[in-house]
mmCIF file of C-alpha atoms and ligand atoms in Angstrom:
data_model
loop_
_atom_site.group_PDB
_atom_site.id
_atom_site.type_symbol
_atom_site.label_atom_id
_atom_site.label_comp_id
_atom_site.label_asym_id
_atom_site.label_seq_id
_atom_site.Cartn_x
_atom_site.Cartn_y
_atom_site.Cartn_z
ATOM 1 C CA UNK A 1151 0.000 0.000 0.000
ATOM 2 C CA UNK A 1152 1.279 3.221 -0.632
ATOM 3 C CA UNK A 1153 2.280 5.403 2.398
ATOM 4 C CA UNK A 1154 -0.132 7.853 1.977
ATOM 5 C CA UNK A 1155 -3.453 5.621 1.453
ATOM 6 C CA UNK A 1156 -2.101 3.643 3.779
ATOM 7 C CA UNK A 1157 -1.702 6.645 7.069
ATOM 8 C CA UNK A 1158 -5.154 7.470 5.411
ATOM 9 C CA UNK A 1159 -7.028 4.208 6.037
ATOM 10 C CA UNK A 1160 -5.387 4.134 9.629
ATOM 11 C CA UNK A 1161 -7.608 4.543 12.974
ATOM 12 C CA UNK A 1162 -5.669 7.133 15.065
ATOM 13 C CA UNK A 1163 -6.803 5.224 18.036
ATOM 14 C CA UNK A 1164 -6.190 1.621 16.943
ATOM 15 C CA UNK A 1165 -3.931 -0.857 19.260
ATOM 16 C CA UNK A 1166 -1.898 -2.216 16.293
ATOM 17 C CA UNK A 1167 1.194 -3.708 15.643
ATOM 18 C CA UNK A 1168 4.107 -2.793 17.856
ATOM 19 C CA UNK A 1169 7.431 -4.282 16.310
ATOM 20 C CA UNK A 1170 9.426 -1.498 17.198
ATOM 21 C CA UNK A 1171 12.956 -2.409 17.594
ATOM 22 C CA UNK A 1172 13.588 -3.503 21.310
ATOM 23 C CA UNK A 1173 17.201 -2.749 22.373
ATOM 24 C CA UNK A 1174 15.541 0.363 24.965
ATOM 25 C CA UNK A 1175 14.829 -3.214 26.784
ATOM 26 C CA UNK A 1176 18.363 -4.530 26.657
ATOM 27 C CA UNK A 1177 20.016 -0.918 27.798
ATOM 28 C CA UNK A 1178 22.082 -2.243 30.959
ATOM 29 C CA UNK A 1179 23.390 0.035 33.641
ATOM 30 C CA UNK A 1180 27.148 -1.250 34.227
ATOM 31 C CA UNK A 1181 29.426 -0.499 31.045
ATOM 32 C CA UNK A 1182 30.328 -3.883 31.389
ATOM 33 C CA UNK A 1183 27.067 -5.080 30.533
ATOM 34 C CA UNK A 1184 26.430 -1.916 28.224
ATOM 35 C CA UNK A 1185 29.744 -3.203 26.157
ATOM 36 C CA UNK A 1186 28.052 -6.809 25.781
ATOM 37 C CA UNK A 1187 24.548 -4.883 24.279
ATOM 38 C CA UNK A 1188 26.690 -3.149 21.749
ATOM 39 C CA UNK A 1189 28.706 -6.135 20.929
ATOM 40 C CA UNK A 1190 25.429 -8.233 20.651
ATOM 41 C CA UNK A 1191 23.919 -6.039 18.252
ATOM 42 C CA UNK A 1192 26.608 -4.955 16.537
ATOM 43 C CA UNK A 1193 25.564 -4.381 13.087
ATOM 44 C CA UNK A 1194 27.017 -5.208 9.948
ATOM 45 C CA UNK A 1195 27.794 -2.257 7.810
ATOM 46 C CA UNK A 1196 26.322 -1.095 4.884
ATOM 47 C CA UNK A 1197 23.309 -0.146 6.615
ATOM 48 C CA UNK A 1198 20.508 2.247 4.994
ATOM 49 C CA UNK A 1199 17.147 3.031 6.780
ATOM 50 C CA UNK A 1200 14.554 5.077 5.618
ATOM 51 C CA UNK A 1201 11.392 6.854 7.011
ATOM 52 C CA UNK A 1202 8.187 4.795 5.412
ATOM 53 C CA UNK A 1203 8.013 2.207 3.087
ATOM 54 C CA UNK A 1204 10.431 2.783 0.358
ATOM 55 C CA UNK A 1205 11.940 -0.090 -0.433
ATOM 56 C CA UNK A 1206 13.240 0.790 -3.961
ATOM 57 C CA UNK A 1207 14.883 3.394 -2.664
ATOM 58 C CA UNK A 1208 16.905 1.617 0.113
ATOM 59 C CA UNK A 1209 17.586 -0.690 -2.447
ATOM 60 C CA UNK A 1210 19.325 1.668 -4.835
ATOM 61 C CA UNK A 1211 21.272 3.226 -1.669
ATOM 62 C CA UNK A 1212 22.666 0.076 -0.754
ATOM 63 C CA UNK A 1213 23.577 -0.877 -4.348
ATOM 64 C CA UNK A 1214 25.400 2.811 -4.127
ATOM 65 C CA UNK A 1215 27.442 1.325 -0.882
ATOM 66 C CA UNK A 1216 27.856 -2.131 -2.150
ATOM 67 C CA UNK A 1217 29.819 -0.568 -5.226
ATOM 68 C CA UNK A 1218 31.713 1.465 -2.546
ATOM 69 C CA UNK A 1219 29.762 4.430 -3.098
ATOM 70 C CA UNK A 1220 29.871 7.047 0.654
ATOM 71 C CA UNK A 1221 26.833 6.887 3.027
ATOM 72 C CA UNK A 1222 26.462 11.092 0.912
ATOM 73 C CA UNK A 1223 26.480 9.251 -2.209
ATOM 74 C CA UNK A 1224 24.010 6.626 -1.224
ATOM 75 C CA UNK A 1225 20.962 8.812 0.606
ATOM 76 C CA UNK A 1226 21.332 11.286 -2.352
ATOM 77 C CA UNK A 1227 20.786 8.350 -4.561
ATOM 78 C CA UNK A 1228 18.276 6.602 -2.287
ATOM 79 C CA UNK A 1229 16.130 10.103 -2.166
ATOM 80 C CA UNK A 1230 16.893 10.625 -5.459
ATOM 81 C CA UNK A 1231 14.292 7.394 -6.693
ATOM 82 C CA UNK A 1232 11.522 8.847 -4.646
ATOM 83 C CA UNK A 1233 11.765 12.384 -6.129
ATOM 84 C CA UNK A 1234 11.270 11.032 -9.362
ATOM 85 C CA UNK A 1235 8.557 8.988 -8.497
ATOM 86 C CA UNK A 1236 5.372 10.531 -9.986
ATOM 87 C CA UNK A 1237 3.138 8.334 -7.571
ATOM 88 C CA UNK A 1238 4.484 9.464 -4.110
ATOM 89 C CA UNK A 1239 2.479 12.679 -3.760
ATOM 90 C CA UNK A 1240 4.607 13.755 -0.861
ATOM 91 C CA UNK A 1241 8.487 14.485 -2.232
ATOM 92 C CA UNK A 1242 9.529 15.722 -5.778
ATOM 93 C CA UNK A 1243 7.410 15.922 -9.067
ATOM 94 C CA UNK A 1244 3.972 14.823 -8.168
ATOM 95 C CA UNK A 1245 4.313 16.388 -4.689
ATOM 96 C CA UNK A 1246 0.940 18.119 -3.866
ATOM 97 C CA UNK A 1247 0.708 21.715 -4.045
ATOM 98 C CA UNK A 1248 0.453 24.393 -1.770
ATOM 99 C CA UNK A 1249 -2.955 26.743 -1.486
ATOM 100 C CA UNK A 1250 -2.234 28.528 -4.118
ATOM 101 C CA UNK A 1251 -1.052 25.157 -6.441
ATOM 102 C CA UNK A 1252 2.651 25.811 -6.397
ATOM 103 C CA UNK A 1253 4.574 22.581 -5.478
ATOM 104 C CA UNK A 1254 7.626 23.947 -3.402
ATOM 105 C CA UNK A 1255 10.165 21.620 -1.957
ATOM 106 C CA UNK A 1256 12.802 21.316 0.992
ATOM 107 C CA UNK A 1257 15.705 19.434 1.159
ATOM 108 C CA UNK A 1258 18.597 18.989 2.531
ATOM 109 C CA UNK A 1259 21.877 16.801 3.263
ATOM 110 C CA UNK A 1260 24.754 16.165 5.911
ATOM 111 C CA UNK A 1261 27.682 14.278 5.864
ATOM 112 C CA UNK A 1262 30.056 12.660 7.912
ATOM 113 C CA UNK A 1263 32.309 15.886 8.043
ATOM 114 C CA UNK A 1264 29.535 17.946 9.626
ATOM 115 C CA UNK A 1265 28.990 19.852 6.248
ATOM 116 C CA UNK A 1266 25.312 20.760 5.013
ATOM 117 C CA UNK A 1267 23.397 22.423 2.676
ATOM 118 C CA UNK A 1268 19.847 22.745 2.420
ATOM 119 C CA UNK A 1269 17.038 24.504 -0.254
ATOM 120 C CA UNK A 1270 14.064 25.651 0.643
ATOM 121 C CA UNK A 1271 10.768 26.926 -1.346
ATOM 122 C CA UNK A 1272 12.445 25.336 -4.262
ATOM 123 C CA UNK A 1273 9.915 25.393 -7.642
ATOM 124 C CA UNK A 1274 10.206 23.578 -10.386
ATOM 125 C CA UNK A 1275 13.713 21.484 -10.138
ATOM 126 C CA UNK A 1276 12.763 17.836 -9.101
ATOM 127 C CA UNK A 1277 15.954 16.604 -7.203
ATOM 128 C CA UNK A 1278 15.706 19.015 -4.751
ATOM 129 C CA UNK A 1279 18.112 17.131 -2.437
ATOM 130 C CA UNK A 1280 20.539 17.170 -5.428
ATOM 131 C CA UNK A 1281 20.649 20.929 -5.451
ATOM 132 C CA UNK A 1282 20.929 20.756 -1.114
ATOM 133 C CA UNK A 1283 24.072 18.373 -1.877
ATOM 134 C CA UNK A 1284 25.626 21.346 -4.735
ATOM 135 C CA UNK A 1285 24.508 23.956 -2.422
ATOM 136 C CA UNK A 1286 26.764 22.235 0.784
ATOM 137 C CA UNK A 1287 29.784 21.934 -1.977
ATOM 138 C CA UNK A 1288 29.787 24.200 -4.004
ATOM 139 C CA UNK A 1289 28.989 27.164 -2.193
ATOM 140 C CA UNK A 1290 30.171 28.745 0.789
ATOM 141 C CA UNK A 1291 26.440 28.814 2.581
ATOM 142 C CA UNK A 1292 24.475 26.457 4.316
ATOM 143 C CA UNK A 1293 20.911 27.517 3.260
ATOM 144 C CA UNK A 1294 19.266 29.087 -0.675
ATOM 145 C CA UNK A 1295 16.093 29.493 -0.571
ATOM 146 C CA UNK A 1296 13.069 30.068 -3.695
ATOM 147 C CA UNK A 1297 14.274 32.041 -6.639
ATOM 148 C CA UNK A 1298 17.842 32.256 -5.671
ATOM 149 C CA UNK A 1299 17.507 28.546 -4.979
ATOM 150 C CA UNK A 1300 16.450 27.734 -8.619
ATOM 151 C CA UNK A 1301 18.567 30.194 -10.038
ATOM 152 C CA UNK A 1302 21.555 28.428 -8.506
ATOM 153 C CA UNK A 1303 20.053 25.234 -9.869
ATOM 154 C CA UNK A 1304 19.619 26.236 -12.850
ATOM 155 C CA UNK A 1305 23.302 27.123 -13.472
ATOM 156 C CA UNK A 1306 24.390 23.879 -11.830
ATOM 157 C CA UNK A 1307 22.484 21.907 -15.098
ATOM 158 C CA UNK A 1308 19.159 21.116 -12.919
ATOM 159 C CA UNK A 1309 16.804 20.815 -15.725
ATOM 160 C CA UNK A 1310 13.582 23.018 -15.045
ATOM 161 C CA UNK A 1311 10.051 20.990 -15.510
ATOM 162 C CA UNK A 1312 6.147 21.428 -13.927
ATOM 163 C CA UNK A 1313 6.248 19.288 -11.002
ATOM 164 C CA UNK A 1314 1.980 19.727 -10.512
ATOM 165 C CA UNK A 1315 1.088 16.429 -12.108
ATOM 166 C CA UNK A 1316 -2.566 15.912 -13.083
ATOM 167 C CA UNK A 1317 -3.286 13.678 -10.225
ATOM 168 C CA UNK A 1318 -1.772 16.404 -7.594
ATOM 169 C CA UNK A 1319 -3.711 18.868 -9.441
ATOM 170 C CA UNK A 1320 -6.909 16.988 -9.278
ATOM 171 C CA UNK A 1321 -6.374 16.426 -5.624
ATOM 172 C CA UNK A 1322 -5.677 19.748 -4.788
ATOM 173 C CA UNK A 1323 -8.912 21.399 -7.135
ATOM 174 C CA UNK A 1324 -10.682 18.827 -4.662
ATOM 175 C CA UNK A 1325 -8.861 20.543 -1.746
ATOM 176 C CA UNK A 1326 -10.270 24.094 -2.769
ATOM 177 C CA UNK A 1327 -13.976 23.385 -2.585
ATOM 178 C CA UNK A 1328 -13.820 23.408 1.337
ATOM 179 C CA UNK A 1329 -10.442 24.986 1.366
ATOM 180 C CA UNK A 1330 -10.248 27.068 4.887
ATOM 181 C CA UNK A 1331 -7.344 29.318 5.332
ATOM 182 C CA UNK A 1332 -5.855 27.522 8.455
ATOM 183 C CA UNK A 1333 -3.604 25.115 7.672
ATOM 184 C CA UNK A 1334 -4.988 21.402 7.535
ATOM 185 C CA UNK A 1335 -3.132 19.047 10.139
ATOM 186 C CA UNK A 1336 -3.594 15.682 9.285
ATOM 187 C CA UNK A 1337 -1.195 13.309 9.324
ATOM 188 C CA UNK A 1338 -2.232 12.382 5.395
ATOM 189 C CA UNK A 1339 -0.883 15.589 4.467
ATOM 190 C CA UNK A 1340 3.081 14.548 4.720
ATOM 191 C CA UNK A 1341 5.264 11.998 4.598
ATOM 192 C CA UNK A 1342 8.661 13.263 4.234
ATOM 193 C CA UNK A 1343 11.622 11.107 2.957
ATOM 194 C CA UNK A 1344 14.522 10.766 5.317
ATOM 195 C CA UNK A 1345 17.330 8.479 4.724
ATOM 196 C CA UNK A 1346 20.269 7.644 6.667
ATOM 197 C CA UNK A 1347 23.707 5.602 5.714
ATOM 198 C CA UNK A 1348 26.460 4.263 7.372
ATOM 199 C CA UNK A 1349 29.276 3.519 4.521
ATOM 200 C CA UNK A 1350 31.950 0.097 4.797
ATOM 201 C CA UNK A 1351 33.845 2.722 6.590
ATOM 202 C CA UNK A 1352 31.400 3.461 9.474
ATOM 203 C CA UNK A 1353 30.964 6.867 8.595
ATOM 204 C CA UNK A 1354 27.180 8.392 8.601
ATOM 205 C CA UNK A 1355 25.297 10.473 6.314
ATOM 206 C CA UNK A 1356 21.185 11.796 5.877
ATOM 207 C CA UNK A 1357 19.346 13.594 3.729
ATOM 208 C CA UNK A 1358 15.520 14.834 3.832
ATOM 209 C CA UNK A 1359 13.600 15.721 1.199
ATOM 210 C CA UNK A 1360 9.527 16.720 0.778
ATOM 211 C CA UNK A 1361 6.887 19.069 -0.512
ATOM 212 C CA UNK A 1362 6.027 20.023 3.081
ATOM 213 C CA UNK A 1363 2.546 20.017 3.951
ATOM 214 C CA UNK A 1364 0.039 19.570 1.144
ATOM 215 C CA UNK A 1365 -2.161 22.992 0.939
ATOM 216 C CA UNK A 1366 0.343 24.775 3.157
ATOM 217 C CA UNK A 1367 0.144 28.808 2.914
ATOM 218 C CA UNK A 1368 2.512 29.964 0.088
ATOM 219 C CA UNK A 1369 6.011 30.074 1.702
ATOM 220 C CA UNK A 1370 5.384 27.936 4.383
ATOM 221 C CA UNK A 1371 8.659 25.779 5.253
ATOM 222 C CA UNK A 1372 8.367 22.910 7.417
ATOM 223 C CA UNK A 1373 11.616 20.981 9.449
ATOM 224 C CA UNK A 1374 12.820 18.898 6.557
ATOM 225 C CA UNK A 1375 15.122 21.511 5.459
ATOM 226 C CA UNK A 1376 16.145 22.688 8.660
ATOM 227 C CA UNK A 1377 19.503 21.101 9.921
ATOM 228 C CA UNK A 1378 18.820 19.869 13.272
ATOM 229 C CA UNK A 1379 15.127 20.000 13.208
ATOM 230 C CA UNK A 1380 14.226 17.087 10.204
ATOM 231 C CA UNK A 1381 17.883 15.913 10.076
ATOM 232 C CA UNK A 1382 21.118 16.000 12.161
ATOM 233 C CA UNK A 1383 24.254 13.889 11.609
ATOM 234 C CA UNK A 1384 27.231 13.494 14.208
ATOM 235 C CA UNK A 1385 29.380 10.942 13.059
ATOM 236 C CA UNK A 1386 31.058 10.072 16.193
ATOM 237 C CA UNK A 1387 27.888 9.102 17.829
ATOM 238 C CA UNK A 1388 24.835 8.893 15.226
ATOM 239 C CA UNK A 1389 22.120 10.587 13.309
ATOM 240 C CA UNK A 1390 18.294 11.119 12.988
ATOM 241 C CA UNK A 1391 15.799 12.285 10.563
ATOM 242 C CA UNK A 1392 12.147 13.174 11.207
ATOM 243 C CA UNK A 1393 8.964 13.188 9.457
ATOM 244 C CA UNK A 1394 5.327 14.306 10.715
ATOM 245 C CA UNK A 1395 3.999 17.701 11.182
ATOM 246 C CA UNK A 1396 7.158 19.810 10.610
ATOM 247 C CA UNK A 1397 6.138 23.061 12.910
ATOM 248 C CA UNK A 1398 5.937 20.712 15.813
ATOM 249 C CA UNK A 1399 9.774 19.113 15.293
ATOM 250 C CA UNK A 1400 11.446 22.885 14.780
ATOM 251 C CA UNK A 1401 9.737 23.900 18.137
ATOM 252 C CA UNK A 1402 11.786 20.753 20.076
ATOM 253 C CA UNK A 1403 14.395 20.414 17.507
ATOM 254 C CA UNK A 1404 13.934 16.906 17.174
ATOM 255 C CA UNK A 1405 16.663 15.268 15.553
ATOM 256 C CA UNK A 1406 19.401 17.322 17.385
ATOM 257 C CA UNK A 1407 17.501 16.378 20.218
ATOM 258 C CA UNK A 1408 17.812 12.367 19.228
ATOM 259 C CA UNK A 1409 21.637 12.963 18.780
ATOM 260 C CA UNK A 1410 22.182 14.424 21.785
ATOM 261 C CA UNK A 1411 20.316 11.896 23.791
ATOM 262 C CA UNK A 1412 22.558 9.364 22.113
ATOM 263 C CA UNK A 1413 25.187 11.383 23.018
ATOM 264 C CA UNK A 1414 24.122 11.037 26.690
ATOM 265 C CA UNK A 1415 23.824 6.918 26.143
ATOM 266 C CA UNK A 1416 20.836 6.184 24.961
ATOM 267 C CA UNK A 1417 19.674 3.847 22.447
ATOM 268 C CA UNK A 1418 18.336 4.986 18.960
ATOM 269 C CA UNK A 1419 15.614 3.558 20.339
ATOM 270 C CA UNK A 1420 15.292 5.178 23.720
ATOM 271 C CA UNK A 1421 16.528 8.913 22.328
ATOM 272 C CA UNK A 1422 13.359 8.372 19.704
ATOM 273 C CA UNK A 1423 11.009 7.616 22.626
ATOM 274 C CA UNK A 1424 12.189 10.392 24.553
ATOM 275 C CA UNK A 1425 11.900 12.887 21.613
ATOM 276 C CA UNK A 1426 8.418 12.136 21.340
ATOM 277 C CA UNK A 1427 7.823 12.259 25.006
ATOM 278 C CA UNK A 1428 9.037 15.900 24.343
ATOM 279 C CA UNK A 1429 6.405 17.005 22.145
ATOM 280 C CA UNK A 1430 3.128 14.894 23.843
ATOM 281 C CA UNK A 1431 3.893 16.113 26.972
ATOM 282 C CA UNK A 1432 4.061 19.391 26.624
ATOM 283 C CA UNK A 1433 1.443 21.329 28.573
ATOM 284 C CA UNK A 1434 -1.837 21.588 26.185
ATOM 285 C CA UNK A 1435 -0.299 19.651 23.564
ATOM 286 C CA UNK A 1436 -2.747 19.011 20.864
ATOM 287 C CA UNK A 1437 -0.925 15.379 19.682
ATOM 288 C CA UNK A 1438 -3.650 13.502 18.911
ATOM 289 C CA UNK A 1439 -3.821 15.939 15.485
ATOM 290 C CA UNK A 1440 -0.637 15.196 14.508
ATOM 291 C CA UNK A 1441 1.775 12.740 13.661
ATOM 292 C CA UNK A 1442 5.551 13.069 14.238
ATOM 293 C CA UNK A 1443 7.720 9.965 13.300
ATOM 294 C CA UNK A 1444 12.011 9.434 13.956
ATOM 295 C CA UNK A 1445 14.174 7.248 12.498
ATOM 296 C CA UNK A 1446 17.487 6.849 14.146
ATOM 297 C CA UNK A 1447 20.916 5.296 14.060
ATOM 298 C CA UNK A 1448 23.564 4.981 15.703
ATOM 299 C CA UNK A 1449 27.743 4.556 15.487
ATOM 300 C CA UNK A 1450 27.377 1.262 16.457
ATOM 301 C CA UNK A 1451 24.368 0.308 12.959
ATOM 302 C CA UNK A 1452 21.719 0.292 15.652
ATOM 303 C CA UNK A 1453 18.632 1.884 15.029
ATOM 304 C CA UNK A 1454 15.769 3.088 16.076
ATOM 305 C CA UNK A 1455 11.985 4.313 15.533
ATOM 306 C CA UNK A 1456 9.458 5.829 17.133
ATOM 307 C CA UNK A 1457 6.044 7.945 16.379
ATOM 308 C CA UNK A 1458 3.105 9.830 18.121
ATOM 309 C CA UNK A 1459 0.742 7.627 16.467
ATOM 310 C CA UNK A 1460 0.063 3.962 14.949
ATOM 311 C CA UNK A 1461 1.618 3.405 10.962
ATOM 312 C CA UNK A 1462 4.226 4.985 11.127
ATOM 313 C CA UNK A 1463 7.055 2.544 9.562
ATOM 314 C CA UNK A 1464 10.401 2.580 8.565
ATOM 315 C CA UNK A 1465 12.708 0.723 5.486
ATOM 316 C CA UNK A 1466 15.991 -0.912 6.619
ATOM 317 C CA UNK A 1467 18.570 -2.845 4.731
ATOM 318 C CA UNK A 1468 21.429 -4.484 6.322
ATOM 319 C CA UNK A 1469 22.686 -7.769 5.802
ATOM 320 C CA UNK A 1470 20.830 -8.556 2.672
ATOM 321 C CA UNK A 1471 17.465 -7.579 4.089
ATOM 322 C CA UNK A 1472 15.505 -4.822 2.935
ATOM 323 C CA UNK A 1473 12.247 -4.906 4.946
ATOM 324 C CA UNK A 1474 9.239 -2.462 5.869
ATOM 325 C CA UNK A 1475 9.200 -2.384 9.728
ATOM 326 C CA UNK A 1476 5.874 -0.935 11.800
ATOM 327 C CA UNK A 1477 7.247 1.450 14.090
ATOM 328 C CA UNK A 1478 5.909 1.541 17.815
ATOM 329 C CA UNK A 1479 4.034 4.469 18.796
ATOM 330 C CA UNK A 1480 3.225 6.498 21.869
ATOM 331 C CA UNK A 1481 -1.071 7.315 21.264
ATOM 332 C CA UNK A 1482 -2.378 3.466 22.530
ATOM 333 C CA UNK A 1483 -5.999 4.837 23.694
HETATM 334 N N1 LIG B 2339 7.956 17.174 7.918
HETATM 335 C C1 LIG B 2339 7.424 17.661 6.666
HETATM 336 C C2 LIG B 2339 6.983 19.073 6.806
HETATM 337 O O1 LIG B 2339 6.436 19.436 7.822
HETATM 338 C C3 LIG B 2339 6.310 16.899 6.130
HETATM 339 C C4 LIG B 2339 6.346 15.418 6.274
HETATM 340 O O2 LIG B 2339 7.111 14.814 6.945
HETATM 341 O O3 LIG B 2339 5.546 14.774 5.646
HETATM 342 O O4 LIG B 2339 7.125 19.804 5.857
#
């Protein structure tokens, strides 16, 4: 099922599957015992995981690290086949619109060096995390953003082409009969691509890429572009990505946050959890409107996700598998 129909047909409030990974159960307190955990589930490298079910994707990142392509190479790659895929109504050509039936995109990349570069309100250039990726290396900034962001593209060889298929089109003219002027939450609005590597060399890289919000207010940027917020990559300890209702993973700069709690000794797993915990327990959080989702990973190739609510799923290869995994989730009611 695709990921959107799929978050569409979901109950909020159903007890589902819950095949999370478990290592927050095998975290021991001695380092002794902490070493043996590690040891246990050491990984074998390549390793590429994904937010949602994008298994073609994985798959063409981990042919990128099985030729001895670098983790950068391989999420580029890896985001690359979704950003071309017409179908996916969430990243690249075919992404829906916003109000006003412009599809803008956000992107960016990170690398084991601690180097970024990121595009925001990008129109009309479909690799968006291509351009993020020229913007980190070729460029002494961080961030270009809408006309200066195509411009650059443009005189990098991005081709320029309408991104608003028919179906996206369709959708959206469907949108505008009821269309209100607050933005819709719903968690069948986004679904963000995030992808992170660890090369045959153990070092890590991400990259994030999306059309934001479907029906957003023009200029409306979400996290996915915003280094720390939908992405952060230390490669002495790990990296995360997000996906989910962007506005609420800037305000707790989530994937910062995961690193950091990693940092501290936690498990991709438990630094996931705790993230969450950050955002549903905020006084008068409204949660049960939105999703958020993290995917995490750390030096060691384990990993970790975690959402506010059911379906949320991430795609891992390592050792020869590349699987869909259901993610466990915080909203059980
Ligand atoms: N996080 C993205 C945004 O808010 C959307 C998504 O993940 O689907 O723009």
């Amino acid at each position: 099922m695709k990921r959107r129909n799929f978050i569409k047909n979901a109950s909020l409030t159903g007890v589902g599957l819950a095949v999370g990974n478990t290592l927050a159960s095998c975290v021991e307190n001695t380092s002794e015992e902490k070493k043996s955990v590690i040891a246990t589930n050491k990984a074998s490298l390549p390793l590429v995981i994904a937010t949602w079910h994008v298994i073609d994707a994985t798959a063409k990142a981990m042919e990128v690290l099985q030729a001895g392509g670098t983790a950068l190479d391989a999420v580029e790659q890896g985001c690359k086949v979704e950003e071309a895929n017409e179908k996916g109504q969430s990243v690249g050509k075919g992404g829906l619109p916003d109000r006003d039936g412009n599809v803008t995109l956000d992107a960016c990349v990170m690398d084991n060096h601690g180097n970024c570069g990121a595009v925001v309100y990008l129109k009309n250039i479909k690799h968006a995390v291509s351009v993020a990726r020229k913007v980190m290396e070729d460029t002494p900034h961080v961030m270009l953003a809408g006309d200066g962001a195509q411009k650059f593209a443009l005189e990098q060889g991005f081709e320029a082409e309408d991104l608003l298929t028919e179906a996206s089109k369709e959708a959206w003219e469907k949108w505008k009969v009821e269309a209100k002027y607050k933005p819709i939450i719903n968690i069948e609005n986004h679904d963000t691509i995030g992808m992170l590597a660890i090369d045959k060399n153990g070092d890590i890289s991400g990259a994030c890429t999306t059309s934001g919000l479907a029906y957003k207010m023009a200029g409306r940027v979400g996290d996915s572009p915003i280094i720390g917020s939908g992405l952060f990559v230390d490669n002495e300890i790990g990296a995360c990505v997000a996906t989910g209702l962007g506005e609420e993973v800037v305000k707790t700069v989530g994937s910062f946050l995961v690193v950091e709690l990693m940092r501290q000794g936690k498990s991709p797993q438990e630094a996931c959890e705790e993230a969450i915990s950050r955002i549903v327990n905020k006084p008068n959080s409204n949660y049960k409107d939105f999703q958020v989702g993290y995917i995490a990973v750390n030096k060691q190739g384990e990993t970790g996700h975690y959402s506010i609510h059911q379906y949320f799923s991430m795609t891992k290869f390592q050792d020869g598998i590349n699987e869909q995994i259901q993610s466990d989730y915080f909203n059980k009611e």
